[in-house]
Each structure stands twice: as structure tokens, then as C-alpha cells.
Coordinates of C-alpha atoms in Angstrom, one line a residue:
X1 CA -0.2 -8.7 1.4
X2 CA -3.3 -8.6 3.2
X3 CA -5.6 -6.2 5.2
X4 CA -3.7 -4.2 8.3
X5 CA -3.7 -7.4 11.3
X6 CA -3.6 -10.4 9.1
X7 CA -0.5 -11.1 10.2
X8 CA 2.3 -9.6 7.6
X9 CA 4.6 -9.1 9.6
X10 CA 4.7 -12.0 11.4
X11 CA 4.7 -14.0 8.5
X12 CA 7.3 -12.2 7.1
X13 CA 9.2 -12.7 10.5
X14 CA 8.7 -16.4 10.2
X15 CA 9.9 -16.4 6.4
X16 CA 13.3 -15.2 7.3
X17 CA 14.0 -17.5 9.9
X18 CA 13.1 -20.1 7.3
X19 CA 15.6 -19.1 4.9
X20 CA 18.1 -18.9 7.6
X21 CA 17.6 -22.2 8.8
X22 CA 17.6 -23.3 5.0
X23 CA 21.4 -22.2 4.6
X24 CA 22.0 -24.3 7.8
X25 CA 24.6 -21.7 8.9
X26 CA 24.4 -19.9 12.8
X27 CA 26.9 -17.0 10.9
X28 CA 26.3 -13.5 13.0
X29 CA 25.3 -12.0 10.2
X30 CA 22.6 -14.4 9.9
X31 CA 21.8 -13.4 13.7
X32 CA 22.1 -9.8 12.6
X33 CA 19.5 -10.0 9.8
X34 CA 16.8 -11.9 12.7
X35 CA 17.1 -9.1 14.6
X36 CA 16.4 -6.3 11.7
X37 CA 12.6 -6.9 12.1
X38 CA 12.0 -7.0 16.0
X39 CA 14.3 -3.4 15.8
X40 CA 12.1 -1.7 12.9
X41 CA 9.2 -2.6 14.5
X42 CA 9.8 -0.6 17.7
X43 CA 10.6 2.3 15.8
X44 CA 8.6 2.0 13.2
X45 CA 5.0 0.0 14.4
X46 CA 2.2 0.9 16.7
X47 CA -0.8 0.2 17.9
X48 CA -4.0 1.1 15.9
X49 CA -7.5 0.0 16.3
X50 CA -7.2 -2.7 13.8
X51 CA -4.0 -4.2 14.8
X52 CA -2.1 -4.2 18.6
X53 CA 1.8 -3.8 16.5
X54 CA 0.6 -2.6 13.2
X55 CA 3.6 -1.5 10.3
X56 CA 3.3 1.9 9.8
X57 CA 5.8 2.2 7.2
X58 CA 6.5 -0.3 4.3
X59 CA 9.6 -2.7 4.1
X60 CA 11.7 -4.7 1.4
X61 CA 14.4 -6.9 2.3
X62 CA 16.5 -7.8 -0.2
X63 CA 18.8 -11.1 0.8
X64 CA 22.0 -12.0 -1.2
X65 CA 23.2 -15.1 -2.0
X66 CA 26.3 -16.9 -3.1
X67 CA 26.5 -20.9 -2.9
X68 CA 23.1 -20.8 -1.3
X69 CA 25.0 -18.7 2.3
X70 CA 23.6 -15.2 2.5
X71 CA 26.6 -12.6 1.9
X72 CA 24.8 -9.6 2.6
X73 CA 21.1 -7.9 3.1
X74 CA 19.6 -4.6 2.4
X75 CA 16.7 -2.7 3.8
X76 CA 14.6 -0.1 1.8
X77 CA 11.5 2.1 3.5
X78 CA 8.7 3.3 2.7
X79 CA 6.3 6.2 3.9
X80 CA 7.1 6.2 7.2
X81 CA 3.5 7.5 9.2
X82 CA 5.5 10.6 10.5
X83 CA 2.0 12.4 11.3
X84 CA 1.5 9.5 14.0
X85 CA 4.8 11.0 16.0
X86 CA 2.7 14.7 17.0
X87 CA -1.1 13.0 16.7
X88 CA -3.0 9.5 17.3
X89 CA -7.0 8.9 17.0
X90 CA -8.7 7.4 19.7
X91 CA -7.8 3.5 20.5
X92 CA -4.1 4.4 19.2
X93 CA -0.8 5.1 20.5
X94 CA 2.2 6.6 19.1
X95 CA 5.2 4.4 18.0
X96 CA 6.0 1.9 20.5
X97 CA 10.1 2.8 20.9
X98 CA 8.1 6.0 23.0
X99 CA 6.7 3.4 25.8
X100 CA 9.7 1.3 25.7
X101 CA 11.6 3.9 27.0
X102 CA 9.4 5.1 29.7
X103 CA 9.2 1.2 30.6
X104 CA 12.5 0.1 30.6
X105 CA 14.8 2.8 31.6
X106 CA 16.6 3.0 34.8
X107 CA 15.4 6.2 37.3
X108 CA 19.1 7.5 36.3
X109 CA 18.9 7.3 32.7
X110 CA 15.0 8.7 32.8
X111 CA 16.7 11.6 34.9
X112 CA 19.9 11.9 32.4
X113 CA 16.9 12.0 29.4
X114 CA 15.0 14.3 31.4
X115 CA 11.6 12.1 31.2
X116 CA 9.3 12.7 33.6
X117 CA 5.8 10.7 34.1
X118 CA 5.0 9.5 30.7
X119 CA 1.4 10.8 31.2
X120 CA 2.6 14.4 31.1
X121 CA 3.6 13.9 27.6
X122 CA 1.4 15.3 24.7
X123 CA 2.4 13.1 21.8
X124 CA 1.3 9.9 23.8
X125 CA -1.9 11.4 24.7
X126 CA -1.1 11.8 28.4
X127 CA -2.2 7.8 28.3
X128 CA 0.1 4.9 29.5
X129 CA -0.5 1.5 30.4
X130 CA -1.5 -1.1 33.1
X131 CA 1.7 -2.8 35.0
X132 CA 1.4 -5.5 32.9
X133 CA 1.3 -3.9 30.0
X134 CA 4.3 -2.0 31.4
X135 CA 6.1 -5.5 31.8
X136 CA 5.8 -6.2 28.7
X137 CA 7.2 -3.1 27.5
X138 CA 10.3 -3.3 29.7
X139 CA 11.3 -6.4 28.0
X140 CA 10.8 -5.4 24.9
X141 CA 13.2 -2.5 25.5
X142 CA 15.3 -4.8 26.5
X143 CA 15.1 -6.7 23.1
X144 CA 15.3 -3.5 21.6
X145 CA 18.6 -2.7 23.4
X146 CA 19.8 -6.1 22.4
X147 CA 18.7 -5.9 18.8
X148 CA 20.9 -2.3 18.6
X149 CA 24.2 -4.0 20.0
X150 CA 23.6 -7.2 17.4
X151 CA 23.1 -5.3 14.6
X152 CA 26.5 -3.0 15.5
X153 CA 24.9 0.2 16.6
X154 CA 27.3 2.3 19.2
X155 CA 26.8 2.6 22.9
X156 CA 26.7 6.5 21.8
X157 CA 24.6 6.1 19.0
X158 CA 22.5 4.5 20.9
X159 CA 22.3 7.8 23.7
X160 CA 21.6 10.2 20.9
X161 CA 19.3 8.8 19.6
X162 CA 17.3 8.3 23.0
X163 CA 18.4 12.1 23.4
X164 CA 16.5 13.0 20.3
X165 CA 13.1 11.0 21.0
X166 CA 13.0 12.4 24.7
X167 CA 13.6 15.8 23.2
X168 CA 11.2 15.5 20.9
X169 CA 8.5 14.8 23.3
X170 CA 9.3 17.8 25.3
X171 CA 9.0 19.5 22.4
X172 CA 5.3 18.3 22.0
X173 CA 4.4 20.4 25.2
X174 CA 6.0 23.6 24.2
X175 CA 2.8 26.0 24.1
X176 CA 2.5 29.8 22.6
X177 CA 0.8 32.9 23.1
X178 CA 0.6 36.2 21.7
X179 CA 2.2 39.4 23.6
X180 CA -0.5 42.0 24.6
X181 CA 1.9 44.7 23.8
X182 CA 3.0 44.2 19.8
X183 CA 0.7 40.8 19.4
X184 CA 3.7 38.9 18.4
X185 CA 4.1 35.4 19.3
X186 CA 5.8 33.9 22.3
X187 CA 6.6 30.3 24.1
X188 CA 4.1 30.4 27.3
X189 CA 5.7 30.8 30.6
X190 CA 4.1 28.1 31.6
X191 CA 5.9 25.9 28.9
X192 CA 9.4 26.7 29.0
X193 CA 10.9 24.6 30.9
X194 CA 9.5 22.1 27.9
X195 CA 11.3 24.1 25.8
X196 CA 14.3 23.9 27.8
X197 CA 14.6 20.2 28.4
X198 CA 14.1 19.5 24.5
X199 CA 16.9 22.3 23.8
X200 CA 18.9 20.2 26.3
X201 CA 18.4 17.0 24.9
X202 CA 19.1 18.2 21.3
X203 CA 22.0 20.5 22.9
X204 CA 21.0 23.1 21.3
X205 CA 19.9 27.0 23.2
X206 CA 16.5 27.1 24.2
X207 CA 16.6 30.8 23.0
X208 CA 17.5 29.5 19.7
X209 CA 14.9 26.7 19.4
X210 CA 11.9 29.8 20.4
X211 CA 13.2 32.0 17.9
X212 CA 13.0 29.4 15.4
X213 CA 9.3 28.3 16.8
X214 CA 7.7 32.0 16.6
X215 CA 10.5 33.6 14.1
X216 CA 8.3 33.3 11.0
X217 CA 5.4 34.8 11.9
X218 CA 4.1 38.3 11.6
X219 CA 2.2 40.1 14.3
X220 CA -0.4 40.8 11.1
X221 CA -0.4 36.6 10.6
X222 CA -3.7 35.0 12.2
X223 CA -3.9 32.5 14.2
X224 CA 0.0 32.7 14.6
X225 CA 0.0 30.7 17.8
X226 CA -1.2 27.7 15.8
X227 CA 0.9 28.5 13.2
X228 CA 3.7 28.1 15.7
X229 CA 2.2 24.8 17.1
X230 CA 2.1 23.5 13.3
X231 CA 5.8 24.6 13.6
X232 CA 6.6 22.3 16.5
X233 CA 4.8 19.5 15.6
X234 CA 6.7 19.6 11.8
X235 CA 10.1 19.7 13.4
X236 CA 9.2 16.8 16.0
X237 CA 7.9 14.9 13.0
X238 CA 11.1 15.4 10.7
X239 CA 13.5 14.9 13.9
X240 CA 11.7 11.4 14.2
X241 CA 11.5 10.4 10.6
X242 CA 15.2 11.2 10.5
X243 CA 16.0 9.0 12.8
X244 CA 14.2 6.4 11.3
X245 CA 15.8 7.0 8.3
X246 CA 19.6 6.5 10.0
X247 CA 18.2 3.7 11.7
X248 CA 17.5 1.7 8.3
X249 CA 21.2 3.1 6.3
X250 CA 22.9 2.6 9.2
X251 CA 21.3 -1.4 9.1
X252 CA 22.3 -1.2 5.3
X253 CA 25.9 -0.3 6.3
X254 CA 26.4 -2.9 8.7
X255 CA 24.7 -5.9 6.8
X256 CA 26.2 -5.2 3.2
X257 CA 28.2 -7.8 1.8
X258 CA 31.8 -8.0 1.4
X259 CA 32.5 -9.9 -1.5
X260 CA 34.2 -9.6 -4.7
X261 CA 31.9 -7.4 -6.9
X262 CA 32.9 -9.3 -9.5
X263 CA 30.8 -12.3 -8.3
X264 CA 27.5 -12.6 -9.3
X265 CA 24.6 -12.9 -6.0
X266 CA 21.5 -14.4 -6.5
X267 CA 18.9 -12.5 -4.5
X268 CA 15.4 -13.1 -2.6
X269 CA 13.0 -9.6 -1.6
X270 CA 10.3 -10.0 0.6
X271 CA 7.6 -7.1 0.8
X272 CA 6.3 -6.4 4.0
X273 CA 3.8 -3.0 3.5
X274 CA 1.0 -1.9 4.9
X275 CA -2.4 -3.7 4.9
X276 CA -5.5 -2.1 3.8
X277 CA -7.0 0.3 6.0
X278 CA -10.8 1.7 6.7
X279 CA -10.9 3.4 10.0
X280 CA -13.7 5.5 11.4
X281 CA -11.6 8.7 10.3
X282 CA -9.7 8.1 7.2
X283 CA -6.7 10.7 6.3
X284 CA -4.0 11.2 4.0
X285 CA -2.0 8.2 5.4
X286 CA -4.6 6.1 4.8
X287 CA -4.9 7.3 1.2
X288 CA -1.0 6.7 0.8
X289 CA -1.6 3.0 2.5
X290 CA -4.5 2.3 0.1
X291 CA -3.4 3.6 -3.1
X292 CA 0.0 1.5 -2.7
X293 CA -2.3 -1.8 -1.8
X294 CA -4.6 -1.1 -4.5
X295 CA -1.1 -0.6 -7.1
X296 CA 0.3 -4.7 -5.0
X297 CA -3.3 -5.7 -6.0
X298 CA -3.3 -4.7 -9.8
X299 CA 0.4 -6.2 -9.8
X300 CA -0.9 -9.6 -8.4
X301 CA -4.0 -9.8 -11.3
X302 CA -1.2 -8.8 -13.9
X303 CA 0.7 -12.0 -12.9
X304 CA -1.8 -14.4 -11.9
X305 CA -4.6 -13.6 -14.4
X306 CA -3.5 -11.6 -17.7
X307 CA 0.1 -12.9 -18.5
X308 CA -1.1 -16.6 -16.9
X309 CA -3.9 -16.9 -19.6
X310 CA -2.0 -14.5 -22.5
X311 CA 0.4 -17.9 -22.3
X312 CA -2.3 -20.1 -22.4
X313 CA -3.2 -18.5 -25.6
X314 CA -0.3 -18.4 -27.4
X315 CA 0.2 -21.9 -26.9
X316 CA -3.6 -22.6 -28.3
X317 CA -4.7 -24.8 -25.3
X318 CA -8.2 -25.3 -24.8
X319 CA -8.9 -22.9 -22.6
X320 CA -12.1 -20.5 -21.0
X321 CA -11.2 -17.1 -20.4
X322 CA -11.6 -16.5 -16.2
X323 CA -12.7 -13.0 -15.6
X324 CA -11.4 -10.9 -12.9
X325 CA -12.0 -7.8 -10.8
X326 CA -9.6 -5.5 -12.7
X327 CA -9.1 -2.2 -10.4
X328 CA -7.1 -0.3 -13.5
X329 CA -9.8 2.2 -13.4
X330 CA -9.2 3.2 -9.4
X331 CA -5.4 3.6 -10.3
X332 CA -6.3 5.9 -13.0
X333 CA -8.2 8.0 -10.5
X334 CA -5.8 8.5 -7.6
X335 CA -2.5 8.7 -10.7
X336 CA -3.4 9.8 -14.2
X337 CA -1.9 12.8 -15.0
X338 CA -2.4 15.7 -15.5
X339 CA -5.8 15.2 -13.8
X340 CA -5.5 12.0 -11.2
X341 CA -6.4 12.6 -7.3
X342 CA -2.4 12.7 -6.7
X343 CA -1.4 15.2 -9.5
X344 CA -5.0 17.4 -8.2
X345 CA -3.5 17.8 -4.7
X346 CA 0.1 18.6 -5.8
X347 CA -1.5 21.3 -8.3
X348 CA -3.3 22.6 -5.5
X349 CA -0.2 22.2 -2.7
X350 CA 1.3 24.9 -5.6
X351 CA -0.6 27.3 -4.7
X352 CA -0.2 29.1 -1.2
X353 CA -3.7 30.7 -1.4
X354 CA -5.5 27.0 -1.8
X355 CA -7.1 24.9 0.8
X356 CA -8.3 21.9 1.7
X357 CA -11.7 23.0 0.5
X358 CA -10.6 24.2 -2.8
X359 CA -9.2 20.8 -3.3
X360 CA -12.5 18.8 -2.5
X361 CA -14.2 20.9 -5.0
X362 CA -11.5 20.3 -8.0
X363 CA -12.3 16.7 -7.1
X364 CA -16.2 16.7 -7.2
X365 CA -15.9 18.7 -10.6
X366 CA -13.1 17.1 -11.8
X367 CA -14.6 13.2 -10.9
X368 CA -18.3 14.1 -11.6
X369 CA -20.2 10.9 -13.1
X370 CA -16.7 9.0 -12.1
X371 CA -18.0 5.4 -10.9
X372 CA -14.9 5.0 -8.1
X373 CA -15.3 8.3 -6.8
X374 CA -18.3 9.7 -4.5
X375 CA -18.4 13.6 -3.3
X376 CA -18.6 13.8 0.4
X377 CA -21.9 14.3 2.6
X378 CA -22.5 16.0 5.8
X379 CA -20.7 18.5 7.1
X380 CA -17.3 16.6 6.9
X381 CA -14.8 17.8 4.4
X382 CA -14.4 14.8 2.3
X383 CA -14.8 12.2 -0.2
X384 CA -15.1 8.5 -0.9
X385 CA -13.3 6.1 -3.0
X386 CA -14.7 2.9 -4.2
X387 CA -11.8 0.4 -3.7
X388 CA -10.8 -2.9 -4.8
X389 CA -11.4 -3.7 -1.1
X390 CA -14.5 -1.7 -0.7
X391 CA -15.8 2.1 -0.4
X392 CA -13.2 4.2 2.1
X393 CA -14.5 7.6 3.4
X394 CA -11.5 9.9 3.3
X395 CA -11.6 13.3 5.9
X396 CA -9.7 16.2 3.8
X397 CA -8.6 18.2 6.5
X398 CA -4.7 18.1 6.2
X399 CA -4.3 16.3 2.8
X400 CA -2.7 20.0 1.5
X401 CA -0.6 20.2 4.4
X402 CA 0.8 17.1 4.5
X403 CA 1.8 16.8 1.3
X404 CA 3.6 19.9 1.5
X405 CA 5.2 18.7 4.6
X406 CA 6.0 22.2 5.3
X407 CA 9.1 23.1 7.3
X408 CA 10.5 26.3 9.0
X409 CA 14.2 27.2 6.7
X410 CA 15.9 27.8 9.4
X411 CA 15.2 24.4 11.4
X412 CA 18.2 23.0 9.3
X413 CA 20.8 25.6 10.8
X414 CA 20.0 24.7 13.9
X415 CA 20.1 20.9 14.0
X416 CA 23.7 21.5 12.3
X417 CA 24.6 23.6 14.7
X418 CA 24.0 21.1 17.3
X419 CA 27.1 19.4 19.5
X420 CA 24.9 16.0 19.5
X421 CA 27.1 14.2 16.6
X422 CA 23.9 11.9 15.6
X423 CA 21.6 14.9 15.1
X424 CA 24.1 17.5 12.8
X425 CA 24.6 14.7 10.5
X426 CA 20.7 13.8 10.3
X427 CA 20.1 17.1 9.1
X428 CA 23.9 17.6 6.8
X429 CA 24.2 16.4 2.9
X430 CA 21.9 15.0 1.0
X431 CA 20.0 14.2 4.2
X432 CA 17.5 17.1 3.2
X433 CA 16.3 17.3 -0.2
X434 CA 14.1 20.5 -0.5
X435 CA 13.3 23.1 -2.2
X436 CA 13.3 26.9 -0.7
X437 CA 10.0 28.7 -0.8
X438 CA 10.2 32.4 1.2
X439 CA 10.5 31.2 4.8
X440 CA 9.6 27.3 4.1
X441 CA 11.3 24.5 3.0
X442 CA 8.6 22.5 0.8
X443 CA 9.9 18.7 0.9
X444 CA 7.6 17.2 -1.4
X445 CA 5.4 14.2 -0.9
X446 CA 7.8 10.8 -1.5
X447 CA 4.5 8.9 -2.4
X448 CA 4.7 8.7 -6.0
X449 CA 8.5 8.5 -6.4
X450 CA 8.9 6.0 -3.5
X451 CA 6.1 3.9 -4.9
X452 CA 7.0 4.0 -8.6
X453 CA 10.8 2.4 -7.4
X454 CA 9.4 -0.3 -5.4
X455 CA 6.5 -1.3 -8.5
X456 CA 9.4 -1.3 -10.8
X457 CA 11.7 -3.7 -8.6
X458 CA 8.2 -5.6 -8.1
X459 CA 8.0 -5.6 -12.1
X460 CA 11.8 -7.1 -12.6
X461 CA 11.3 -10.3 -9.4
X462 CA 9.8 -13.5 -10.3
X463 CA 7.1 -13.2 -7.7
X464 CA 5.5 -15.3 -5.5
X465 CA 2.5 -14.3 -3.3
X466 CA 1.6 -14.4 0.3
X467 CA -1.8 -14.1 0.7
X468 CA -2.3 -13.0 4.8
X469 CA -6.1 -13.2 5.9
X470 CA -7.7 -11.8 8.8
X471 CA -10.1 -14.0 10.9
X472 CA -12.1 -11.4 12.5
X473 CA -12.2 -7.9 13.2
X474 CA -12.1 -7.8 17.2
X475 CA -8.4 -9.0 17.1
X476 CA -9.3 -12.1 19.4
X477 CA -7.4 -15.5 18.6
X478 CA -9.1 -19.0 17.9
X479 CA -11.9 -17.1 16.7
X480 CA -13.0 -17.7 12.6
X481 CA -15.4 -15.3 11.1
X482 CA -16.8 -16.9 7.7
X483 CA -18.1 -13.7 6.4
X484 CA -15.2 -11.6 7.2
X485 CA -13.1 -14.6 5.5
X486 CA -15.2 -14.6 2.8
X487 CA -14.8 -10.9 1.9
X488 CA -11.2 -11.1 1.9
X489 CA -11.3 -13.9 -0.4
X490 CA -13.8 -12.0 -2.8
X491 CA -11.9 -8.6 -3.2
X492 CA -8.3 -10.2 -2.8
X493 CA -9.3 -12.6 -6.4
X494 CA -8.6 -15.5 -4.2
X495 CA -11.7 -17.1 -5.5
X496 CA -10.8 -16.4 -9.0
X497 CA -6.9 -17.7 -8.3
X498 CA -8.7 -21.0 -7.0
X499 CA -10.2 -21.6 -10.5
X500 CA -7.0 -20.4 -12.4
X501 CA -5.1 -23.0 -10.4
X502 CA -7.9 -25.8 -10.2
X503 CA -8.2 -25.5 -14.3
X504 CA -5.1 -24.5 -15.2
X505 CA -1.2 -25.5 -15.4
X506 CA 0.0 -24.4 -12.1
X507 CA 3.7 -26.6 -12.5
X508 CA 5.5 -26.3 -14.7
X509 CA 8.3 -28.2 -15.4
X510 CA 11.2 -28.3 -17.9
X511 CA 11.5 -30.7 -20.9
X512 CA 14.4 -32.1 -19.0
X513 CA 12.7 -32.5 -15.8
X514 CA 9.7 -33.9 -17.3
X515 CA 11.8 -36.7 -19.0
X516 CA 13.7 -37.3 -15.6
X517 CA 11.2 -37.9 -13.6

């Protein structure tokens, strides 16, 4: 754990070619589990302001054992940033798999793709990046490409799913207007040959892809054209997070282990999730992010501080009660129910007729006098919670609509209807859990399900803690800033762990050891 750039992943990177190396075996699947986290991050990182290959999406590798040789892994995500796919803040880029592409495909296979200059896209901002940058991006499309035949993805796998990210940025410059005649909503001339080359990609009609686009709407809806644009950008996001999802159960497929199920593995998890995150503009991601680093933090007091000294205790050693920064009161903020933050905004997302607004002003009546909680100021739709890592300024705009994760009904029909094989299975089975609502499918926010599963396999590990910290905020090597240190080390409880572990019992050993040695 650690705030976003202090070096997670690469730690957790390092950890697993540790453990390799410890079973002193050069098996493939070995090779195949190295190459897991170079192929998630392409799909699944980006650059933010805080951190040049930042996670935005939380991972648990779970590595089986038997007779100290790893039989097997599996891989479970977490909140993939979908939103980042159709918009990035300034300083930021879209997922990195989009530049790789642009980079390190041949002419031919841009043309087969239908890619044109990647500064026509825009989902990547219309930005790109210098030729060295571009260099470096090549070869790690390269590494990418590697990484896919390793692991066991097919050479056709492997074109569909290109298919599907070039279509969906095309998709991202399909525009709308209104007809002067009935003031019904249609794809701008201008656009459609957008609309055509993400139809092609997808192999789908482009006819079909427009009526779904402008299909819901009503001439009497306002604002339908950006109703329509909100229509694109949810299908672009869902297409993207679908892939990611294959990507990860199609890793699960080809690393499981094949062994007797009657022989018991032993297991190690590693948790690589996204640091704590206080940007100039906070949204609902960062929200998600925070709440499931402020649940990581209360997990690490629980261990280190209350069942550490509860054993003290019961033995009756002499011993001084060390006090700690408990944070039990912020959780009970963002997840009481029936009145926490999260159970607020799914009340709310209920009702069709609520807005963001209506939501900030449950939360300044509902939190009034609340010490974690501050009403927003300016003209700014928002709030402020007072983390265990300090106060974070949330903007509201979006928080109802992206935890509805609205999407048209008839989006499904016609990825299933498509001839690509990769793209009718992402959207057949169990693939698409939802619930109809008039012309919508409502898929529900994953947050509290998705982190309720991972604090109960937290919960159930013997844990040990990786503590990650940052050494200054300009992302600059060889460089130590003290204070920035020493505020990590303040609202992490590092300082408190110190005194735990200077005054305590940190080992532990058996009777049988003890007489041993």
C-alpha cells in the first residue's frame, strides 16, 4: 500500500520474481505468471499527474503451491477506471495499450485497423508524443505482443481485440445533431465515416450502430444530442471494460492448475491497488480509490495495533497502551447504512428525477456537525472528506451517473449480433449482469460488493505489509523530500508501528524453536 507513485507496482513486480527465483524452477508457467503484470499494465495503467504508469484498477494474485513449486495462479480485478477510456484531465492520458498501438503497428495493420493519425482521436485528447516517447512505446507493444503469446492468447484473439479498441476510438468521434425538420437526433455528416470505421471494426452495420446511438431519444428530450454523446461514450466504456475483463479470465484459464483436487495448495496473495489520490479535480473514481485505501488502512491498525496489544493483554505482560489514528469514524461515513455517503448516492441513483445537486444537499443535511465531512464552497458542486490521509475536495458532477453506469438495452443485441467471435461472447451469458429499466440497462456500481470480497479474503490471510513511500511529489528520482516523507509516515501509523515494534514482541517463536535454538 502507499500513495498513487510510490512504487506498488513495481514492488509488487519485484516480489514475484522473488518468489519465482525462490522455487528455483525456469517452468513456463513460471515465465507465464512474470509476464501477467507487464500485460495488465498496458491495458489497465496510465499516466496521471501523480504517477507516469499509474494502476488504475486494483489486483490480487493468488499463487498456489505444492512442495514449495507453484501449480497454478489466479488473477482477480478490481474497479477498473472505465471513465478514463471516453475522458482524461489535463497532464493525463488514456490507457497506455491506446499509444502502443499507434506506436508499434505496421502501416498495413494501422490500415487493416483503420487508424489514422493518433491526433485525430478524441479519447486521447488529439495529444501524442515526442519520437522518443514514441520509441518507447513501440517496444513496449512489442512486450505487449510478447506477453499475449506467453501467456497463450490466439493470433486471432489477439486481432479482435485490436479490432475492438480501434473501434472504439472511432467511436469517440462520432458527433450528433438535431434535424431541422422533426428535431430528432441524427450522426453528423461530418462524422460518419467515424461511425463507419467503428461499425467496421466491430463488424457490425453502421446503420445499426446510429440507430442504437439516437434510438432512445424523443424529439421532446432536451439536450438529446448530448444525450446521445453520453450514449457513445457508455458503450465505448463498457466495450473497453469488457475487454479487460476477458483479458484477466482468460489469464485465469490459462494459469490454473492442474492437479489433483484432492491435494491440498498452500497459497501466497499479493494486493496491488490503487494508492491514495488528491488531484486538483477529484471525482467519483477517486472516491472509489480512497474509500478502498482508507478500508486497507483500518485493516492494517486492526492487525498491527488492536489484536497486537488485545494479546499482550491476555497474556498480562507489562505493557503501555500505544494509541493510534483510528479512521473507523470515516468508514462509517462513506458505508453505514441506511445513511452512509455510498447508500445516499444509491438512494438517490433510484430515483430518475434526482441530480447531482439533490445529492450534495442530502449530504450537507444528512452530515451536518459530522467532523470528517465538510459542505462544499464556491460555486463548485461538491464536498470534502477529512481522510486518514488528509482533507480531499470531491467535484459532484457525474457521481449519479456513474454509479448508475447507464447503458442503452439494446447495445447488448447488437454486440451479439456481431461476426467478430471475441466481441458476441463479451456481451453473451453471465457476461452482463443488469437489471432492465424502460430503455436502460442500470448495471449497478461493483464498489461495495467488489470491495466487501476482497476485505473478506484480506480478513482470512495471515498478512504481511508493504509499506511503499513516495519521496517527492515532482516524480524526479534521487530526490528525498523530508516533509513529504514525514507525512506519509504520520497518516500511514508508521510512527506508531515503530514504537509497537521497538517496545513490543515482534518474533515470535515456538516453544520448540525457542528450545532449539
Amino acid at each position: 500500500s502507499g500513495e498513487s507513485g510510490a512504487g506498488k507496482t513495481e514492488s509488487t513486480k519485484l516480489l514475484l520474481q522473488h518468489i519465482m527465483n525462490l522455487c528455483k524452477g525456469n517452468s513456463q508457467l513460471e515465465q507465464q505468471i512474470l509476464q501477467v503484470n507487464p500485460l495488465l499494465e498496458a491495458f489497465g495503467n496510465a499516466q496521471t499527474v501523480m504517477n507516469d504508469n499509474s494502476s488504475r484498477f486494483g489486483k490480487y494474485i493468488q499463487l498456489r503451491f505444492q512442495k514449495n513449486t507453484v501449480q497454478g495462479a489466479k488473477l482477480s480485478e478490481y474497479l477498473l477506471e472505465k471513465s478514463r477510456v471516453v475522458q482524461q484531465d489535463t497532464g493525463e492520458r488514456n490507457f497506455h495499450i491506446f499509444y502502443y498501438m499507434f506506436a508499434g503497428l505496421s502501416s498495413e495493420d494501422k490500415e487493416m485497423y483503420g487508424l489514422l493519425d493518433p491526433t485525430l482521436y478524441r479519447y486521447i485528447s488529439g495529444r501524442f508524443g515526442t519520437q522518443d516517447v514514441a520509441q518507447h512505446w513501440k517496444r513496449k507493444y512489442q512486450e505487449v505482443r510478447n506477453a499475449l503469446d506467453m501467456v497463450g492468447f490466439q493470433e486471432q484473439e489477439q486481432v479482435d481485440m485490436q479490432a475492438i479498441l480501434a473501434g472504439v476510438l472511432s467511436l469517440g468521434n462520432v458527433t450528433f445533431e438535431s434535424e431541422e425538420s422533426n428535431g430528432s437526433v441524427k450522426v453528423r455528416e461530418a462524422s460518419q465515416g467515424w461511425l463507419k470505421a467503428a461499425a467496421v471494426m466491430v463488424n457490425v452495420l453502421s446503420q445499426l450502430v446510429s440507430c442504437v446511438l439516437c434510438s432512445p431519444w424523443s424529439p421532446s428530450v432536451s439536450c438529446c444530442c448530448s444525450l446521445c454523446a453520453d450514449a457513445r461514450d457508455s458503450i465505448a466504456k463498457v466495450a473497453y471494460s469488457r475487454v479487460f475483463d476477458w483479458i484477466v479470465c482468460k489469464i485465469n484459464e490459462l494459469l490454473a492448475e492442474n492437479v489433483d483436487p484432492e491435494v491440498e495448495l498452500r497459497e501466497i496473495g499479493i494486493l496491488d491497488i490503487f494508492g491514495f489520490e488528491n488531484f486538483a479535480v477529484n471525482r467519483f473514481e477517486q472516491l472509489c480509490i480512497n474509500l478502498a485505501n482508507e478500508q486497507l488502512q483500518h485493516f492494517f491498525n486492526h492487525h498491527i495495533f488492536q489484536l497486537e496489544q488485545a494479546a499482550y493483554k491476555e497474556e498480562e505482560l507489562p505493557w503501555e497502551t500505544i494509541t493510534f489514528k483510528n479512521n473507523e469514524p470515516i468508514l462509517n461515513l462513506l458505508l453505514a447504512k441506511p445513511l452512509g455517503l455510498l447508500s445516499l448516492l444509491d438512494e438517490q441513483s433510484a430515483f430518475p428525477q434526482a441530480t447531482d445537486k439533490t445529492f450534495v444537499d442530502k449530504l450537507n443535511s444528512s452530515f451536518k456537525g459530522n467532523l470528517h465531512f465538510q459542505q462544499g464552497r464556491g460555486c463548485v458542486l461538491g464536498f470534502s472528506i477529512i481522510h486518514y490521509a488528509g482533507k480531499v475536495q470531491y467535484t459532484a458532477g457525474g457521481f449519479l451517473e456513474k454509479n448508475r453506469d447507464t447503458l442503452p438495452a439494446n447495445v447488448r443485441g447488437l454486440f451479439i449480433n456481431s461476426v467478430t467471435p471475441l466481441l458476441s461472447v463479451l456481451f453473451t451469458g453471465k457476461s452482463l449482469c443488469c437489471a432492465i429499466c424502460a430503455s436502460f440497462c442500470i448495471v449497478r456500481c461493483p464498489l461495495m460488493h467488489s470491495l466487501m470480497v476482497l476485505m473478506e479474503r484480506m480478513y482470512s490471510a495471515n498478512p504481511h505489509f508493504v509499506r511503499c513511500i513516495k519521496p517527492n511529489s515532482q516524480k524526479e528520482p534521487g530526490v528525498v523530500d523530508s516533509q513529504v516523507v514525514l507525512q506519509q509516515l504520520r497518516y500511514n501509523g508508521l510512527l506508531e508501528t515503530i514504537r509497537i515494534r521497538r517496545d513490543g514482541f515482534s518474533w515470535r517463536p515456538s516453544f520448540e524453536e525457542f528450545a532449539e535454538r
